[in-house]
Coordinates of C-alpha atoms in Angstrom, one line a residue:
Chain A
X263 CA 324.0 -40.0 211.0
X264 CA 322.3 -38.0 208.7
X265 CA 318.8 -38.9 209.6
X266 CA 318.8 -38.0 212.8
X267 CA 319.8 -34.9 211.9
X268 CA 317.2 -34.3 209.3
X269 CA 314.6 -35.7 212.0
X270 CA 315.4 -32.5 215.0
X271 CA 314.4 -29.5 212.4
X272 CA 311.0 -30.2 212.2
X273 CA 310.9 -29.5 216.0
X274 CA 312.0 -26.0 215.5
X275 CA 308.9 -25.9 213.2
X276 CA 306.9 -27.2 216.1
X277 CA 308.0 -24.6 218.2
X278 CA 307.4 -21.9 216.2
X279 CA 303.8 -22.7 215.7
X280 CA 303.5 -23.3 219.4
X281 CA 304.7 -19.6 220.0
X282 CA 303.1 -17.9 217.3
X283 CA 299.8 -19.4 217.2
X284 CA 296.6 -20.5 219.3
X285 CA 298.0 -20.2 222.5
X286 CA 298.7 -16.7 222.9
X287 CA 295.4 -15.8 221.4
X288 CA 293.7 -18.4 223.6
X289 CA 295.1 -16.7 227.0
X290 CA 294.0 -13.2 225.9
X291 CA 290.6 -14.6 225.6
X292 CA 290.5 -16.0 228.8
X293 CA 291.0 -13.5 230.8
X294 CA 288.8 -11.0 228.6
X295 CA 286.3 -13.7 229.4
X296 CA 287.3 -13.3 232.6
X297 CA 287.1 -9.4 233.0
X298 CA 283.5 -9.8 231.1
X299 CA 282.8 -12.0 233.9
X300 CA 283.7 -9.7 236.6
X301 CA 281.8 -7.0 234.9
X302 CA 278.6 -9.2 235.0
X303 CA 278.6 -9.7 238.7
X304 CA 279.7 -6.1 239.5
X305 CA 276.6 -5.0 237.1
X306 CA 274.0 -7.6 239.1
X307 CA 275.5 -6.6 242.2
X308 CA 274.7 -2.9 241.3
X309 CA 271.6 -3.7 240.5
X310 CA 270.7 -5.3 243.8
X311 CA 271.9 -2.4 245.2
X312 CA 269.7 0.2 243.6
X313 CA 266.5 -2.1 244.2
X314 CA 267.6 -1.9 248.1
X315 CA 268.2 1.7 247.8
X316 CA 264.6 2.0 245.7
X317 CA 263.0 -0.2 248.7
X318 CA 264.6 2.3 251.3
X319 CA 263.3 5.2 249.8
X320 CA 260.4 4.1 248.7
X321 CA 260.3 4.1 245.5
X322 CA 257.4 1.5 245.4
X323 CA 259.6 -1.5 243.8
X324 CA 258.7 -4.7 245.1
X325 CA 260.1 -6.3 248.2
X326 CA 260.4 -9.5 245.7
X327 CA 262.1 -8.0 243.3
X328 CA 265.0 -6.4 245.5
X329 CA 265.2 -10.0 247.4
X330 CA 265.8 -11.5 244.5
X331 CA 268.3 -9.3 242.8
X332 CA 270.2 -9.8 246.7
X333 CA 270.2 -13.8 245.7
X334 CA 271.5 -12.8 242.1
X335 CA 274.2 -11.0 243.4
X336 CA 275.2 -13.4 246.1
X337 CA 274.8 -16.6 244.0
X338 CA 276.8 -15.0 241.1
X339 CA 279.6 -13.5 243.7
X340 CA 280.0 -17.1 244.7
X341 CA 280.2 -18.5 241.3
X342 CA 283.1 -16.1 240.9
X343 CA 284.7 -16.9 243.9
X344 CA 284.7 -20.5 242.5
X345 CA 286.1 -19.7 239.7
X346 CA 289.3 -17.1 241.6
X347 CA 289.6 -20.4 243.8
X348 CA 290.5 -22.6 241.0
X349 CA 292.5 -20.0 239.4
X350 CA 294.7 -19.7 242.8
X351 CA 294.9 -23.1 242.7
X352 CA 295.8 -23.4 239.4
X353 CA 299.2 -20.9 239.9
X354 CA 299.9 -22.5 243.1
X355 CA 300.1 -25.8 241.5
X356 CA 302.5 -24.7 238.9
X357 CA 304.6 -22.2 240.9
X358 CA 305.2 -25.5 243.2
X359 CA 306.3 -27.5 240.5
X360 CA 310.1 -28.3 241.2
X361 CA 312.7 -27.5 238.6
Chain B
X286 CA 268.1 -19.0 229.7
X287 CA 270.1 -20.1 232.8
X288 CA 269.3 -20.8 236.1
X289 CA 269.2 -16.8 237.0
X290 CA 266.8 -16.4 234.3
X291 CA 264.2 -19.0 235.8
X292 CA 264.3 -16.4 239.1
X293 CA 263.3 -13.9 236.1
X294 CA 260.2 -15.7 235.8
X295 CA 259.4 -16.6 239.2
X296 CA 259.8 -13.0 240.1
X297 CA 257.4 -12.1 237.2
X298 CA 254.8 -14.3 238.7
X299 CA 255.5 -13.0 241.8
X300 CA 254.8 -9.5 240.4
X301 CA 251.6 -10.4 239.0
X302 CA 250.1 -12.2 242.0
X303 CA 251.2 -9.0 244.3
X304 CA 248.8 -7.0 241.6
X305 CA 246.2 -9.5 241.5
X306 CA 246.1 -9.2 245.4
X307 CA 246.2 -5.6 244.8
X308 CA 243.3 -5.6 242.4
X309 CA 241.2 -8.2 245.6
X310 CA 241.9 -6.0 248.0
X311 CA 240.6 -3.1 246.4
X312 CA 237.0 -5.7 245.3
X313 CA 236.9 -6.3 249.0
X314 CA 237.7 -2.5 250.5
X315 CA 234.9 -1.1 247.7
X316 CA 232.5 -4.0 248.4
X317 CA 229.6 -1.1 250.0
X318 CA 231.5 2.3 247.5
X319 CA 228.0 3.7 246.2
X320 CA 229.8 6.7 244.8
X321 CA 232.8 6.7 242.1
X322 CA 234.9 8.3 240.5
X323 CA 233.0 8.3 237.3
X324 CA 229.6 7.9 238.9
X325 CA 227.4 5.0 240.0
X326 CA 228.8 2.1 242.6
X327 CA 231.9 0.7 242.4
X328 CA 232.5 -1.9 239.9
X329 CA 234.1 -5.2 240.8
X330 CA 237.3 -6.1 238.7
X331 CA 239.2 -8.6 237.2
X332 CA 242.6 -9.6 236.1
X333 CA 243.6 -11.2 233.0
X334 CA 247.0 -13.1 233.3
X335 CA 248.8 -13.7 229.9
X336 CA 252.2 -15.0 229.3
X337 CA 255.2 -12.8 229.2
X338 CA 258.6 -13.3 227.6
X339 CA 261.1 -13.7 229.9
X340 CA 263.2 -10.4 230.3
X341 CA 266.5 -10.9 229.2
X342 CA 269.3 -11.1 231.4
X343 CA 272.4 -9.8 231.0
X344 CA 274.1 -12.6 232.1
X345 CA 273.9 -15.2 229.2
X346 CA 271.9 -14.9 225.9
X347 CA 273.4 -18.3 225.3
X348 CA 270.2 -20.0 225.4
X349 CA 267.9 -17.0 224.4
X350 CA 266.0 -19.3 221.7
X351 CA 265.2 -21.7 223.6
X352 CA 263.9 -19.5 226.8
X353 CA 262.0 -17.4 223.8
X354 CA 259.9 -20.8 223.1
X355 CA 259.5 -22.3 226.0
X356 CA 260.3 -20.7 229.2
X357 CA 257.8 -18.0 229.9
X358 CA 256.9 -15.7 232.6
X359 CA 253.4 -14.3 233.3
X360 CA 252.1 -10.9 233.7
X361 CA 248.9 -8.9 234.3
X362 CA 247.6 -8.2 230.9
X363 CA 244.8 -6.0 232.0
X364 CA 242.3 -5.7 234.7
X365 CA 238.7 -5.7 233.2
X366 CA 235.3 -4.4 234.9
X367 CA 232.8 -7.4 236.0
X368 CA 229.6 -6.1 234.1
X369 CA 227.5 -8.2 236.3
X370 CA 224.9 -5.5 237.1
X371 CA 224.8 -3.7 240.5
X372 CA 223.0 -4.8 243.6
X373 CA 219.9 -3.1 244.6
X374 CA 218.8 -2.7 247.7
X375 CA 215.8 -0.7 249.3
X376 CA 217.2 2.1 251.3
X377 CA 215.3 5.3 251.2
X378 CA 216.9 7.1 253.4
X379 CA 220.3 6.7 251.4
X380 CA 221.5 9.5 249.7
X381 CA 222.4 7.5 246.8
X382 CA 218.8 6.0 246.7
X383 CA 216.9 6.2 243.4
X384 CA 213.4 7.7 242.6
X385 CA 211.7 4.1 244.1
X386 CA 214.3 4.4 247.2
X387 CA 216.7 1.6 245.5
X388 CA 220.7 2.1 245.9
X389 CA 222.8 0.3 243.6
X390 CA 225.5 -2.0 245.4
X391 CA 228.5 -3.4 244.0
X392 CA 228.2 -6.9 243.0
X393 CA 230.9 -7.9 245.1
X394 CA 230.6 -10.6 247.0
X395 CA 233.1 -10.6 250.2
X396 CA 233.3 -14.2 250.6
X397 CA 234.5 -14.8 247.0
X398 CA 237.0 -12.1 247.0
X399 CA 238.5 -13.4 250.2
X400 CA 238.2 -17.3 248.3
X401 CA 240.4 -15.8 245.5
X402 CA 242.9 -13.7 248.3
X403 CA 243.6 -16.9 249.5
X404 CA 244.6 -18.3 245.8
X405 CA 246.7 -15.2 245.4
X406 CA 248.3 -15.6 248.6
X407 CA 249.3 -19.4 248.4
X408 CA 250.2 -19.0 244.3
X409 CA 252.4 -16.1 245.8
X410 CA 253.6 -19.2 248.5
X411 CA 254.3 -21.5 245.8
X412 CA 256.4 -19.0 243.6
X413 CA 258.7 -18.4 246.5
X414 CA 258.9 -21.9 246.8
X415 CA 260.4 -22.0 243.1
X416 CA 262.6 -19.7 243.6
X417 CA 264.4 -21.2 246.9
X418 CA 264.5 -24.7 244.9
X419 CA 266.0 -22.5 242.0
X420 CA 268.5 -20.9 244.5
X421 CA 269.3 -24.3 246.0
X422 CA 269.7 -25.5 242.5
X423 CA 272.2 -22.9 241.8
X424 CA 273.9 -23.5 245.4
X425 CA 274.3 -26.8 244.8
X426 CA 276.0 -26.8 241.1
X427 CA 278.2 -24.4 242.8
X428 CA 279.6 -26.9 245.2
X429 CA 280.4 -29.2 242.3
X430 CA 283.9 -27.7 242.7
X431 CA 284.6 -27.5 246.2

């Protein structure tokens, strides 16, 4: 009977790193990865529209230039709308999980 | 360098085939200009292209090194006179003619320029090609998920 015993403390070891370490370190990072993210495609979105805006008034930027920065924008606005899918997915899946 | 940052160096090409147009255009509009600026005719002129590195983006420096070595834009380094010497031709009533009745013409040649338009025009073509297969590159790594 006594081995058993001996044998469950190491688990409150276990859990104690669990709470203490990576984890909670790793999902701050995330989602500061994630705000950094966000902030990228805000910034190239900007951008696209101050070369419009420059086009408009005539500021004498190339037509190019301002098309392009349009595809940034809209290319990197769809990569983040990949990513918010998965996450929504990703909480949906475990907010369905039964008890 | 990611996918973005090839559209970085399309658009630079882009950019320097709109100037070399540019720099045509003005060859083919000054192909009779007797009188300048600085005196004399006009004098035809030429672009220089040299490479360019590719402005970094914002987006990822992840692969900065490697878009340092090999991935380069282009870009109009200068634009040099052609010192070919002027035309002359024998028009004494000109008001630009010389003593002997001799007015110096650019050395522009129309059909040339217009050769070399037509180069500018279709590299111009070609660069918007590579960035629609860069932008269906993009498109497509983005349906991966979905």
């Amino acid at each position: 009977m006594g081995s058993p015993l001996s044998g469950i403390s190491p688990l409150g070891q276990i859990g104690a790193g669990v709470e203490t370490g990576k984890p909670a370190n790793a999902r701050s990072d995330f989602f500061s990865q994630l705000q950094s993210a966000l902030n990228q495609v805000e910034q190239i979105q900007s951008e696209a529209d101050q070369q419009i805006a420059g086009l408009l008034n005539g500021q004498g930027e190339d037509i190019h230039k301002a098309m392009i920065a349009v595809e940034k924008a809209n290319l990197s606005f769809q990569l983040m709308m990949q990513v918010r899918n998965k996450i929504i997915q990703a909480y949906r899946d475990v907010s369905g999980t039964a008890f | 360098m990611n996918l973005l940052g090839v559209l970085d160096i399309s658009a630079s090409a882009l950019t320097a085939e709109r100037q070399r147009a540019e720099v045509l255009a003005s060859n083919l509009a000054n192909a009779q200009t007797t009188q300048t600026a600085k005196g004399g005719p006009y004098q035809r002129q030429l672009v220089v292209f040299g490479t360019r590195k590719a402005a970094r983006s914002t987006f990822a420096n992840a692969f900065a090194d490697f878009s340092d070595r090999y991935a380069q834009g282009v870009e109009v380094k200068r634009v040099v006179p052609d010192p070919t010497p002027a035309v002359q031709r024998f028009e004494p009533g000109h008001p630009d003619a010389d003593n002997q009745g001799y007015v110096a013409y650019p050395a522009v040649d129309p059909i040339e320029e217009m050769v070399n338009l037509m180069g500018a025009a279709r590299s111009y073509e070609l660069n918007v090609a590579a960035v629609q297969a860069t932008k269906n590159m993009i498109s497509q790594s983005l349906q991966i998920l979905s």
